[in-house]
Coordinates of C-alpha atoms in Angstrom, one line a residue:
Chain A
M20 CA -15.5 -41.5 -21.8
G21 CA -18.0 -41.1 -19.1
K22 CA -21.9 -41.2 -19.0
R23 CA -22.8 -37.7 -20.2
S24 CA -25.6 -36.2 -18.2
V25 CA -27.1 -32.7 -17.7
I26 CA -27.5 -30.9 -14.9
P27 CA -29.3 -27.3 -14.5
F28 CA -27.7 -24.8 -12.6
G29 CA -30.2 -21.8 -11.1
P30 CA -31.7 -19.5 -11.7
Q31 CA -32.4 -19.9 -7.8
H32 CA -29.5 -20.8 -6.4
P33 CA -27.2 -20.1 -3.3
V34 CA -24.4 -18.4 -4.1
L35 CA -26.7 -16.4 -6.6
P36 CA -28.2 -12.9 -6.1
E37 CA -29.6 -13.0 -9.7
P38 CA -31.2 -15.6 -11.6
I39 CA -29.3 -17.0 -14.5
H40 CA -29.9 -20.7 -15.2
I41 CA -27.0 -22.3 -17.0
D42 CA -27.3 -26.2 -18.5
L43 CA -24.3 -27.8 -17.3
V44 CA -23.3 -30.7 -19.7
I45 CA -20.9 -33.0 -17.2
E46 CA -18.9 -36.4 -17.7
D47 CA -18.7 -38.0 -14.2
E48 CA -17.8 -34.6 -12.1
K49 CA -16.4 -32.8 -15.0
V50 CA -18.1 -30.2 -17.1
V51 CA -18.1 -30.8 -20.5
E52 CA -20.1 -27.8 -22.1
A53 CA -22.0 -25.1 -20.3
I54 CA -24.9 -23.3 -22.5
P55 CA -26.1 -20.4 -20.7
S56 CA -30.3 -19.0 -21.1
V57 CA -31.4 -15.9 -20.3
G58 CA -34.6 -14.5 -19.4
F59 CA -35.3 -13.9 -16.4
I60 CA -35.1 -10.5 -16.0
H61 CA -35.8 -9.7 -19.7
R62 CA -37.6 -6.3 -19.3
G63 CA -37.3 -4.6 -22.8
L64 CA -36.1 -1.3 -21.1
E65 CA -34.8 -0.8 -24.8
S66 CA -38.3 -0.6 -26.1
L67 CA -39.3 2.7 -23.8
V68 CA -37.5 5.3 -26.2
D69 CA -41.1 5.0 -27.8
K70 CA -42.8 6.0 -24.8
R71 CA -40.1 8.6 -22.6
D72 CA -38.2 11.6 -24.0
Y73 CA -34.2 11.6 -24.1
N74 CA -34.3 13.5 -20.2
Q75 CA -37.1 11.0 -19.3
M76 CA -34.3 8.2 -20.6
T77 CA -31.9 9.2 -18.3
Y78 CA -34.3 8.2 -15.0
V79 CA -34.6 4.6 -17.1
V80 CA -31.7 4.2 -18.2
E81 CA -29.8 4.4 -14.2
R82 CA -32.4 1.5 -13.6
T83 CA -30.5 -1.0 -16.3
C84 CA -28.6 -1.9 -13.1
G85 CA -28.6 -1.0 -9.1
I86 CA -25.2 -1.6 -8.9
C87 CA -23.5 0.0 -11.2
S88 CA -26.7 3.0 -11.9
F89 CA -24.4 6.1 -12.0
Q90 CA -22.3 4.9 -14.9
H91 CA -25.0 3.6 -16.8
G92 CA -26.6 7.3 -16.2
M93 CA -23.0 8.9 -17.0
G94 CA -22.2 6.8 -20.4
Y95 CA -26.3 7.4 -21.5
C96 CA -25.9 11.5 -21.0
E97 CA -22.2 11.7 -22.4
A98 CA -23.6 9.5 -25.3
M99 CA -26.2 12.5 -25.9
E100 CA -24.0 15.2 -25.3
H101 CA -21.4 13.9 -28.0
V102 CA -24.9 13.8 -30.3
F103 CA -25.6 17.5 -29.2
G104 CA -22.1 18.6 -29.3
V105 CA -22.2 20.6 -26.1
D106 CA -19.2 20.5 -23.5
V107 CA -19.6 19.7 -20.1
P108 CA -18.5 22.5 -16.9
A109 CA -15.5 21.1 -16.0
R110 CA -17.0 21.1 -12.5
A111 CA -19.5 18.4 -13.7
K112 CA -16.4 16.2 -15.1
Y113 CA -15.2 15.8 -11.8
L114 CA -18.0 15.3 -9.8
R115 CA -19.2 13.1 -12.4
T116 CA -15.8 11.1 -12.1
I117 CA -16.0 11.1 -7.9
W118 CA -19.2 9.3 -8.2
A119 CA -18.5 6.8 -10.6
E120 CA -15.2 5.9 -8.7
L121 CA -17.7 5.7 -5.4
G122 CA -19.7 2.9 -7.3
R123 CA -16.7 1.5 -8.5
M124 CA -15.8 0.6 -4.9
H125 CA -18.7 0.0 -3.8
S126 CA -19.0 -2.5 -7.0
H127 CA -16.2 -4.5 -6.3
L128 CA -16.4 -4.8 -2.5
L129 CA -19.7 -6.1 -3.0
W130 CA -18.4 -8.9 -5.1
L131 CA -15.7 -9.8 -3.0
G132 CA -18.2 -10.1 -0.5
L133 CA -20.1 -12.7 -2.5
L134 CA -16.7 -14.1 -3.6
A135 CA -15.8 -14.8 -0.1
D136 CA -19.5 -16.0 0.5
G137 CA -19.4 -18.0 -2.5
F138 CA -16.4 -19.8 -1.0
G139 CA -17.4 -19.9 2.5
Y140 CA -15.8 -17.7 4.3
E141 CA -18.7 -16.2 5.6
N142 CA -16.6 -13.7 7.8
L143 CA -14.9 -11.9 5.0
F144 CA -18.4 -11.6 3.4
Y145 CA -19.2 -9.3 6.3
Q146 CA -16.6 -7.3 6.8
C147 CA -16.2 -7.1 2.6
W148 CA -19.8 -5.4 3.2
R149 CA -19.4 -3.3 6.5
V150 CA -16.5 -1.1 4.9
R151 CA -19.1 -1.2 1.6
E152 CA -21.3 0.5 3.8
K153 CA -19.3 3.6 4.6
V154 CA -18.7 4.1 0.4
L155 CA -22.7 3.8 0.2
D156 CA -22.8 6.7 3.2
M157 CA -20.9 8.8 1.0
Q158 CA -23.1 8.2 -1.8
E159 CA -25.9 8.9 0.4
M160 CA -24.2 12.2 2.0
T161 CA -23.7 13.5 -1.5
S162 CA -26.8 12.6 -3.4
G163 CA -29.3 11.6 -0.9
G164 CA -29.7 8.3 -2.4
R165 CA -28.0 5.1 -1.6
L166 CA -27.7 3.1 -4.7
I167 CA -29.6 5.2 -7.8
F168 CA -29.5 8.7 -6.8
S169 CA -29.9 10.5 -10.6
V170 CA -27.9 13.4 -10.3
N171 CA -26.8 12.9 -13.9
K172 CA -28.7 15.2 -16.7
V173 CA -28.1 15.5 -20.0
G174 CA -25.5 18.3 -20.4
G175 CA -24.1 17.8 -16.9
V176 CA -24.9 16.9 -13.5
I177 CA -27.7 18.5 -10.9
K178 CA -26.2 18.4 -7.8
D179 CA -23.0 20.0 -6.4
I180 CA -20.6 18.5 -3.6
E181 CA -19.6 21.2 -1.5
K182 CA -16.4 21.3 0.3
E183 CA -17.0 20.0 3.7
K184 CA -18.7 17.4 2.3
L185 CA -15.1 16.6 -0.2
D186 CA -13.4 16.7 3.2
I187 CA -15.6 14.0 4.6
I188 CA -15.1 11.9 1.8
L189 CA -11.4 12.1 1.9
K190 CA -11.3 11.5 5.8
T191 CA -13.8 8.6 5.0
M192 CA -11.4 7.0 1.9
D193 CA -8.3 7.5 4.6
E194 CA -10.5 4.7 6.7
V195 CA -11.6 2.5 4.2
E196 CA -7.8 2.1 2.6
E197 CA -6.7 1.0 6.0
E198 CA -9.4 -1.6 7.0
L199 CA -9.5 -2.8 3.3
T200 CA -5.2 -3.3 3.3
V201 CA -6.7 -5.7 6.5
I202 CA -9.1 -7.7 4.0
K203 CA -6.4 -7.8 0.7
D204 CA -4.1 -9.2 2.5
T205 CA -6.7 -11.8 3.8
F206 CA -8.0 -12.3 0.6
L207 CA -4.5 -12.2 -1.5
L208 CA -2.3 -14.3 1.0
D209 CA -4.5 -16.6 3.1
Y210 CA -3.7 -20.1 2.3
S211 CA -7.1 -21.5 2.4
V212 CA -8.3 -19.1 0.2
Q213 CA -5.2 -18.9 -2.2
S214 CA -5.7 -23.4 -2.6
R215 CA -9.4 -22.4 -3.8
L216 CA -8.4 -19.8 -6.3
Q217 CA -5.6 -20.0 -8.0
G218 CA -5.0 -22.2 -11.0
V219 CA -9.2 -22.7 -11.6
G220 CA -10.8 -21.6 -14.6
I221 CA -7.8 -20.2 -16.7
V222 CA -8.8 -18.3 -19.2
T223 CA -5.7 -17.6 -21.6
K224 CA -4.5 -13.8 -23.3
E225 CA -5.7 -15.5 -26.6
Q226 CA -8.9 -16.8 -25.4
A227 CA -9.9 -13.8 -23.6
H228 CA -9.6 -11.1 -26.9
D229 CA -11.0 -14.1 -29.1
L230 CA -14.0 -14.4 -26.6
G231 CA -14.4 -10.6 -26.6
C232 CA -14.1 -10.6 -22.8
A233 CA -14.2 -6.9 -21.4
G234 CA -12.9 -5.1 -17.9
P235 CA -11.2 -6.8 -15.4
F236 CA -11.8 -10.2 -16.7
A237 CA -9.7 -9.5 -19.2
R238 CA -7.2 -7.7 -17.5
A239 CA -7.0 -10.5 -15.4
S240 CA -5.7 -12.5 -18.5
G241 CA -3.2 -9.9 -19.2
I242 CA -4.9 -7.8 -21.6
R243 CA -4.3 -3.9 -21.0
T244 CA -7.4 -2.5 -22.0
D245 CA -9.2 0.7 -19.5
M246 CA -12.0 2.5 -21.3
R247 CA -11.4 5.5 -18.9
K248 CA -8.0 5.9 -21.2
L249 CA -10.8 7.2 -23.5
G250 CA -10.7 10.5 -21.9
Y251 CA -14.2 10.9 -20.6
A252 CA -15.3 12.7 -17.6
A253 CA -12.3 14.2 -15.9
Y254 CA -9.9 11.2 -16.5
P255 CA -7.6 13.1 -19.0
D256 CA -6.6 14.8 -15.8
L257 CA -5.8 12.0 -13.8
D258 CA -2.9 9.9 -13.2
F259 CA -4.1 5.9 -13.6
E260 CA -2.5 2.6 -15.0
P261 CA -4.7 -0.2 -16.2
I262 CA -4.2 -3.0 -13.5
I263 CA -3.3 -6.0 -15.1
S264 CA -1.9 -9.7 -14.2
A265 CA -0.9 -12.4 -16.5
T266 CA -2.4 -15.7 -15.0
G267 CA -6.2 -15.7 -15.8
D268 CA -6.9 -17.5 -13.1
S269 CA -9.7 -16.6 -10.6
Y270 CA -7.1 -15.4 -7.9
A271 CA -6.1 -12.9 -10.3
R272 CA -9.4 -11.8 -10.8
C273 CA -9.4 -11.5 -7.4
Y274 CA -6.3 -9.1 -7.5
C275 CA -7.2 -7.2 -10.3
R276 CA -10.3 -6.0 -8.4
I277 CA -8.4 -5.3 -5.4
M278 CA -6.1 -3.4 -6.7
E279 CA -8.8 -1.4 -8.4
I280 CA -10.3 -0.4 -5.1
F281 CA -7.0 1.1 -3.9
Q282 CA -7.0 2.5 -7.4
S283 CA -10.3 4.2 -7.3
I284 CA -9.7 5.7 -3.7
D285 CA -6.2 7.4 -5.4
L286 CA -8.4 8.7 -8.2
I287 CA -10.9 10.1 -6.1
R288 CA -8.1 11.6 -3.9
Q289 CA -6.5 13.0 -7.2
A290 CA -10.1 14.6 -8.2
I291 CA -10.9 16.0 -5.0
G292 CA -7.5 17.5 -5.2
K293 CA -7.9 19.1 -8.9
I294 CA -11.6 19.9 -8.5
P295 CA -11.9 23.6 -10.2
N296 CA -14.3 26.0 -8.3
E297 CA -16.8 26.7 -10.6
T298 CA -20.9 27.9 -10.3
D299 CA -21.9 26.3 -13.6
L300 CA -23.1 22.5 -13.3
F301 CA -24.2 22.2 -16.6
T302 CA -24.7 23.7 -20.0
P303 CA -28.0 24.0 -21.5
V304 CA -28.8 21.7 -24.3
K305 CA -31.5 23.2 -26.7
G306 CA -33.5 21.5 -29.6
N307 CA -33.9 17.6 -29.6
P308 CA -31.1 15.7 -30.6
D309 CA -30.2 14.8 -34.4
G310 CA -27.2 12.0 -35.1
E311 CA -25.9 8.7 -33.7
Y312 CA -22.9 8.0 -31.4
F313 CA -21.4 4.6 -29.8
M314 CA -20.2 5.6 -26.5
R315 CA -17.9 3.9 -24.1
V316 CA -17.4 3.7 -20.4
E317 CA -15.8 1.6 -18.1
Q318 CA -18.2 0.0 -15.6
P319 CA -17.1 -1.9 -12.5
R320 CA -17.3 -4.7 -14.4
G321 CA -16.1 -3.5 -17.7
E322 CA -16.4 -1.9 -21.1
A323 CA -20.1 -1.2 -21.2
V324 CA -21.3 0.3 -24.9
Y325 CA -24.4 3.2 -25.1
Y326 CA -25.6 3.7 -29.0
V327 CA -28.0 6.5 -29.1
K328 CA -29.5 7.0 -32.8
A329 CA -31.9 10.3 -32.8
S330 CA -33.6 11.9 -36.1
G331 CA -34.5 15.2 -35.0
K332 CA -37.5 14.2 -32.3
Q333 CA -38.0 14.3 -28.8
Y334 CA -37.8 10.8 -28.9
L335 CA -35.0 8.5 -29.9
D336 CA -34.8 6.2 -32.4
R337 CA -32.9 3.6 -31.1
F338 CA -31.3 3.1 -27.5
R339 CA -28.7 0.3 -26.7
V340 CA -27.1 -0.7 -24.4
R341 CA -24.5 -3.1 -24.2
T342 CA -23.2 -4.1 -20.9
P343 CA -19.8 -5.7 -19.9
T344 CA -21.4 -9.5 -18.6
F345 CA -23.0 -9.7 -21.9
A346 CA -19.8 -9.5 -23.4
N347 CA -18.3 -12.0 -20.6
L348 CA -20.8 -14.6 -21.4
P349 CA -18.8 -16.1 -24.3
G350 CA -15.7 -16.1 -22.1
L351 CA -17.7 -17.6 -19.1
C352 CA -18.7 -20.8 -21.3
E353 CA -15.1 -21.3 -22.1
M354 CA -14.0 -21.2 -19.2
L355 CA -16.1 -23.8 -17.6
K356 CA -14.8 -26.4 -20.0
N357 CA -12.9 -28.8 -18.2
T358 CA -14.0 -27.5 -14.4
Q359 CA -15.3 -29.7 -11.8
L360 CA -18.8 -29.6 -10.9
S361 CA -18.4 -27.9 -7.3
D362 CA -16.4 -25.1 -8.8
V363 CA -19.3 -24.1 -11.0
G364 CA -20.7 -21.4 -8.4
L365 CA -17.0 -19.7 -7.7
L366 CA -16.2 -19.4 -11.5
V367 CA -19.7 -17.9 -12.3
L368 CA -19.0 -15.6 -9.2
T369 CA -15.6 -14.6 -10.9
I370 CA -16.7 -12.9 -13.8
D371 CA -18.8 -10.5 -11.5
P372 CA -22.2 -11.2 -13.4
C373 CA -25.0 -8.5 -13.3
I374 CA -27.7 -10.3 -15.1
S375 CA -30.0 -7.1 -14.8
C376 CA -27.6 -5.2 -16.9
T377 CA -27.2 -8.4 -18.9
E378 CA -30.8 -8.8 -19.8
R379 CA -32.2 -5.1 -20.2
Chain B
M28 CA -0.5 12.8 -15.9
G29 CA -1.9 9.8 -17.6
E30 CA -1.8 9.7 -21.2
V31 CA -4.8 10.1 -23.2
I32 CA -6.1 8.5 -26.5
H33 CA -8.5 9.6 -28.9
P34 CA -8.9 6.6 -31.2
E35 CA -10.5 7.0 -34.8
E36 CA -13.7 6.0 -34.6
K37 CA -14.8 5.0 -37.8
L38 CA -18.6 4.1 -39.5
V39 CA -18.5 2.2 -42.8
E40 CA -21.5 1.4 -45.0
I41 CA -21.0 -2.3 -46.7
G42 CA -23.4 -4.6 -48.6
T43 CA -24.2 -7.8 -47.3
D44 CA -21.7 -9.5 -49.5
Q45 CA -19.0 -7.6 -48.2
L46 CA -19.7 -8.2 -44.0
L47 CA -18.1 -12.1 -43.7
T48 CA -14.8 -10.5 -45.7
K49 CA -14.7 -7.4 -43.9
V50 CA -15.4 -9.2 -40.7
M51 CA -12.5 -11.0 -41.5
E52 CA -10.0 -8.5 -42.4
L53 CA -10.5 -6.7 -39.2
K54 CA -10.0 -9.9 -36.9
K55 CA -6.8 -10.6 -39.0
A56 CA -6.0 -6.9 -37.6
G57 CA -6.5 -8.3 -34.3
Y58 CA -10.1 -6.5 -33.6
R59 CA -12.0 -7.9 -30.9
L60 CA -16.1 -7.7 -31.6
S61 CA -17.4 -5.1 -29.1
Q62 CA -20.7 -5.1 -29.9
A63 CA -23.4 -5.8 -32.7
C64 CA -26.9 -4.7 -32.6
A65 CA -29.8 -3.9 -35.1
A66 CA -31.9 -0.8 -35.4
Y67 CA -35.2 -0.6 -37.0
V68 CA -35.2 2.6 -38.9
N69 CA -37.7 3.8 -41.8
E70 CA -38.9 0.4 -42.3
K71 CA -35.3 -1.0 -43.0
F72 CA -32.8 -2.5 -40.8
E73 CA -29.2 -0.5 -39.6
L74 CA -26.9 -3.6 -38.6
S75 CA -24.4 -2.5 -36.5
Y76 CA -21.1 -4.4 -35.6
S77 CA -19.0 -2.7 -33.4
F78 CA -15.1 -3.7 -33.4
A79 CA -12.2 -2.6 -30.9
E80 CA -8.7 -2.6 -30.7
D81 CA -7.1 -2.6 -26.9
T82 CA -3.8 -1.2 -27.6
T83 CA -4.5 2.1 -30.0
Y84 CA -8.3 2.1 -28.6
Q85 CA -9.6 2.2 -32.0
Y86 CA -13.1 1.4 -32.6
T87 CA -14.6 0.3 -36.2
T88 CA -18.7 -0.1 -36.8
L89 CA -19.9 -1.8 -39.9
R90 CA -23.0 -0.7 -40.8
V91 CA -25.3 -3.1 -43.1
V92 CA -28.8 -1.5 -44.1
I93 CA -31.5 -4.1 -44.9
D94 CA -34.5 -4.1 -45.8
T95 CA -36.7 -6.3 -43.5
D96 CA -37.0 -9.5 -45.8
T97 CA -33.0 -9.6 -47.0
E98 CA -31.0 -12.5 -45.4
V99 CA -27.8 -12.0 -43.8
P100 CA -24.8 -14.6 -43.2
S101 CA -24.1 -15.3 -39.5
I102 CA -20.8 -14.2 -38.7
T103 CA -20.3 -16.7 -35.9
D104 CA -18.2 -18.7 -37.8
I105 CA -15.6 -15.9 -37.9
V106 CA -16.4 -14.7 -34.5
P107 CA -17.7 -16.9 -31.7
P108 CA -19.1 -14.8 -29.2
A109 CA -21.4 -13.2 -31.8
V110 CA -23.6 -15.8 -31.3
F111 CA -25.5 -14.1 -28.6
Y112 CA -26.0 -10.9 -30.1
E113 CA -27.3 -12.7 -33.0
N114 CA -29.7 -14.3 -31.3
E115 CA -30.8 -11.1 -29.8
M116 CA -31.3 -9.3 -33.5
K117 CA -33.3 -12.3 -34.2
E118 CA -35.7 -12.2 -31.3
L119 CA -35.8 -9.2 -30.9
F120 CA -35.9 -7.7 -34.6
G121 CA -37.1 -10.1 -36.5
V122 CA -33.7 -10.1 -38.7
K123 CA -33.2 -12.8 -40.8
I124 CA -29.6 -14.5 -40.2
Q125 CA -28.7 -17.9 -41.8
M126 CA -26.8 -20.7 -40.1
I127 CA -25.9 -19.0 -36.1
S128 CA -23.1 -21.3 -35.1
L129 CA -26.0 -22.0 -31.7
D130 CA -29.3 -21.0 -33.0
Y131 CA -31.7 -20.7 -30.0
N132 CA -34.8 -20.1 -32.5
N133 CA -36.1 -17.2 -30.6
K134 CA -36.0 -19.0 -27.5
F135 CA -33.0 -16.9 -26.2
Y136 CA -35.0 -14.0 -24.2
R137 CA -38.0 -16.4 -24.1
I138 CA -40.4 -13.9 -24.5
E139 CA -44.3 -13.8 -25.2
A140 CA -44.3 -10.5 -27.5
E141 CA -43.4 -11.4 -31.4
T142 CA -40.2 -8.9 -32.0
P143 CA -41.2 -6.7 -30.2
L144 CA -38.4 -3.6 -31.3
G145 CA -38.5 -4.7 -35.1
P146 CA -41.7 -4.3 -37.2
K147 CA -45.1 -4.6 -35.6
P148 CA -46.5 -7.9 -36.6
D149 CA -50.4 -6.6 -36.4
A150 CA -49.3 -3.8 -38.1
A151 CA -48.2 -6.5 -41.2
A152 CA -51.2 -8.2 -40.8
E153 CA -53.8 -5.2 -40.7
G154 CA -51.7 -4.5 -44.4
K155 CA -52.3 -8.5 -45.4
E156 CA -56.3 -7.4 -44.3
A157 CA -56.4 -4.3 -46.8
Chain C
M10 CA -43.3 -7.7 17.6
A11 CA -43.5 -9.0 21.5
N12 CA -43.7 -13.0 22.1
V13 CA -42.9 -14.0 19.0
K14 CA -42.4 -17.7 19.5
R15 CA -40.9 -18.9 15.9
S16 CA -38.2 -17.9 13.9
P17 CA -39.0 -18.0 10.5
W18 CA -36.8 -18.3 7.7
L19 CA -36.2 -16.1 4.7
L20 CA -36.3 -16.9 0.8
H21 CA -35.1 -14.4 -1.1
Y22 CA -35.9 -14.6 -5.2
D23 CA -35.0 -11.9 -7.6
G24 CA -37.5 -11.3 -9.9
S25 CA -36.9 -8.5 -13.0
S26 CA -35.4 -6.0 -10.6
C27 CA -32.4 -3.8 -11.7
N28 CA -30.7 -5.2 -9.0
G29 CA -30.7 -2.3 -6.3
C30 CA -33.1 -3.8 -4.3
D31 CA -31.6 -7.8 -4.1
I32 CA -28.4 -6.0 -3.0
E33 CA -30.3 -3.7 -0.3
V34 CA -32.0 -7.1 1.4
L35 CA -28.4 -8.4 1.3
A36 CA -27.5 -5.6 3.2
S37 CA -30.0 -5.4 5.4
L38 CA -29.3 -8.8 6.9
T39 CA -25.6 -8.3 6.9
P40 CA -24.4 -6.9 10.5
V41 CA -24.7 -3.2 9.9
Y42 CA -28.7 -3.4 10.0
D43 CA -28.7 -7.0 11.2
A44 CA -32.5 -8.0 10.3
E45 CA -31.3 -11.2 11.7
R46 CA -31.7 -9.6 15.0
F47 CA -35.4 -10.4 14.7
G48 CA -35.2 -13.6 14.6
V49 CA -34.8 -14.7 10.5
I50 CA -32.6 -16.3 9.0
N51 CA -31.8 -16.1 5.2
T52 CA -32.2 -19.8 3.2
G53 CA -31.8 -20.6 -0.2
D54 CA -34.2 -23.5 -0.1
P55 CA -38.0 -22.4 -1.1
M56 CA -39.3 -25.6 1.1
Q57 CA -38.1 -24.6 4.6
A58 CA -38.7 -20.6 3.8
D59 CA -42.0 -19.5 5.8
I60 CA -41.4 -15.6 4.7
F61 CA -41.0 -15.0 0.4
L62 CA -39.2 -11.8 -0.1
I63 CA -39.6 -10.8 -3.6
T64 CA -37.7 -8.5 -5.6
G65 CA -38.6 -6.6 -9.4
G66 CA -42.0 -7.2 -11.6
V67 CA -42.6 -10.3 -13.0
N68 CA -42.1 -11.3 -16.1
T69 CA -43.1 -13.5 -18.9
Q70 CA -40.6 -16.4 -18.3
N71 CA -40.0 -16.2 -14.1
A72 CA -44.2 -16.1 -13.8
K73 CA -43.8 -19.5 -13.7
T74 CA -40.4 -19.7 -11.2
V75 CA -42.0 -17.3 -9.2
K76 CA -45.6 -19.3 -9.2
Q77 CA -43.7 -22.7 -8.2
L78 CA -41.4 -21.5 -5.2
Y79 CA -44.5 -19.7 -3.7
D80 CA -46.0 -23.6 -4.3
Q81 CA -43.1 -25.1 -2.8
M82 CA -43.1 -23.3 0.5
P83 CA -45.2 -25.0 3.0
R84 CA -48.5 -23.4 4.7
P85 CA -48.3 -21.0 6.8
K86 CA -46.4 -18.4 4.5
V87 CA -46.4 -14.3 3.9
V88 CA -44.9 -13.0 1.2
V89 CA -43.6 -9.3 0.9
A90 CA -42.8 -7.1 -2.5
V91 CA -39.7 -5.2 -1.8
G92 CA -39.3 -2.3 -4.1
V93 CA -42.0 -0.6 -6.2
C94 CA -41.1 -2.5 -9.4
A95 CA -42.6 -6.0 -7.2
C96 CA -45.2 -3.7 -5.8
T97 CA -46.7 -2.1 -9.6
G98 CA -44.1 -3.0 -11.8
G99 CA -42.6 0.6 -11.4
V100 CA -40.5 2.5 -14.0
F101 CA -40.8 -0.5 -16.3
K102 CA -44.5 -1.3 -16.4
D103 CA -45.0 0.3 -19.8
C104 CA -42.2 -2.5 -21.0
Y105 CA -43.5 -5.1 -23.6
N106 CA -42.1 -8.0 -21.2
I107 CA -43.3 -7.1 -17.6
L108 CA -46.7 -8.4 -16.5
G109 CA -46.7 -5.9 -13.6
G110 CA -46.2 -6.3 -9.8
A111 CA -45.5 -9.5 -8.0
D112 CA -49.2 -9.3 -6.9
T113 CA -50.2 -10.2 -10.7
V114 CA -49.0 -14.6 -9.7
I115 CA -48.9 -14.4 -6.3
P116 CA -50.8 -13.1 -3.2
V117 CA -48.9 -10.5 -1.7
D118 CA -49.3 -9.5 1.8
I119 CA -46.9 -6.9 2.6
Y120 CA -45.6 -4.2 0.0
V121 CA -42.5 -2.0 0.7
P122 CA -42.1 1.0 -1.2
G123 CA -38.9 2.7 -2.7
C124 CA -36.4 2.6 -5.4
A125 CA -34.3 1.3 -4.5
A126 CA -35.9 0.6 -1.1
R127 CA -34.1 1.2 1.8
P128 CA -33.0 -1.1 4.2
Q129 CA -35.0 0.7 7.0
A130 CA -38.2 0.3 4.5
I131 CA -37.2 -3.8 4.4
I132 CA -36.6 -4.1 7.8
D133 CA -39.9 -2.5 8.6
G134 CA -41.8 -4.9 6.2
I135 CA -39.8 -8.0 7.3
V136 CA -41.2 -7.1 11.4
Q137 CA -44.3 -6.8 9.9
A138 CA -43.6 -10.0 8.0
V139 CA -42.9 -11.7 11.2
E140 CA -45.8 -10.7 13.1
L141 CA -48.3 -11.6 10.6
F142 CA -46.5 -15.2 10.0
E143 CA -47.0 -15.6 14.6
K144 CA -50.8 -14.9 13.5
R145 CA -50.8 -17.0 10.6
S146 CA -49.1 -19.7 12.6
K147 CA -51.6 -19.4 15.5
E148 CA -54.4 -19.6 13.4
H149 CA -53.1 -22.4 11.3
D150 CA -52.3 -24.5 14.5
E151 CA -56.1 -23.9 15.6
K152 CA -57.3 -25.1 12.4
V153 CA -54.9 -28.5 12.9
R154 CA -56.0 -29.0 16.3
S155 CA -60.1 -29.0 15.6
Q156 CA -59.6 -31.0 12.6
K157 CA -57.6 -33.9 14.9
K158 CA -60.4 -33.1 17.5
G159 CA -62.6 -34.1 14.7
S160 CA -61.0 -37.1 13.4
E161 CA -60.6 -38.6 16.8
V162 CA -64.7 -37.8 17.7
A163 CA -65.3 -39.4 14.4

């Protein structure tokens, strides 16, 4: 047994866009144990329920995370709609689906870029982000904001997407698909990328299940789980299957996310094809909320749980969001064991960490 | 058309003494821990442990309602990933949890405010003075 | 912006932001917006950095980290607060763990508004920071020269 030493990783590190700190116990070059410590971005967002009423909370919840901000707002609103017992107009459900899938595309493209940067392929990083800008342009065109666009409200959505804009989205999806095919081949077939990703950081199906992993991280280990199957928003009307891979290594995680972008393109096309013509965009809610609900939403990073509890007041008693990265942290610690120190940066990236979600 | 699963969502209220047995039962039935959280309502803690099943999408929540000074056993020996959730409950709410496998001792988020979401420490102090 | 002699290096640190501004900072450095055409380059090392971009408010834990990063940067240096959270605390101002904007721990020179700050606004902030950095380096050079002269006379 070699001598053990502890190496701190983060909070400020070139591969990390966000601060997380991990203490790595290493033996020679091998990681024996990883202990994360969080709190660099902890704001205490959940405590704002005392100061903001349930409508204002929508905007606070959207700012849990800037990458999946729309889906955060959507999850919260769906939970509140269950508490109120209101039905959202069909068009609003489709609009939510379109925005949610655009969000998933830009989040996955962002991650692919960061991964490419993580293993030193700078050109690929720039290519991914170039394609991502097209998706962001679509978000800006339809809502007015690039990342945080506050179009959700309890009961529906605020803005409509007109027919002409839907056509532009379809046209852009064709362009993105074409460019993405080239990027996909580079990620999945390039020899140097393969040798960097294959067989690194394997998490078996049993481990992923026992550690409560979520999202693409779990799907890459062969767990067939996708919260979109629960049938919120317009997903019951759309045809899709969860994308899974069996190997559970970094390459599998990369594969799952790339394929999910194509799936999102397909879902957007289906949704635009089926969107009903309605003028109603939201159902007005009356009175104050009373009751509690656990809402599960499939975010780009996996299953997110929104818990709201209200007791007939304007202010909620408790709001809680369990984000996917929080669920994936135990999996990350397990995965880092017995890996080489030089792989740590890359492996932390492969769970697609979103620290500001995690710490709220 | 994709199939849609409408799972059962259960909320089971249990006592502190049943917690470990129930968690063990759910684990044996193939559930995974989805989330655990605390809420401070009416001067009592409501702890929710939610378990999810990945094939049927069933969702079962165990609810334990306790007084602020009651101690609850840690479920980390049965479900290891609960460690972060329990540390969070302990630090943000002041829930007394016994024997967490990796106890950060209120240094998980390293906040300065004491139990910001739980009972207000100054209110308790005022009570003592009066 | 004309006649900038030096090419300052950027250091980016995420305070307690929601990530929105961070990815916009990265987006403004990638080729579509390309802030690098103004001569700046992104670095991960505070000891080689000249301009400090900070996003998000300051909380009790990262206050020390932010202060340390600022102290590690060599003089002269410029600090840019990106996004409304770094300027004042933003929507999270009332949270128990937020101390306030970045200026609660370090002196901030340029404030970039927005939630999330748009790449155009960030680029504008960077351009102003480059100008300010040029001005400060001149002053710094003058000071060093006069100190040298002073020591020669003595």
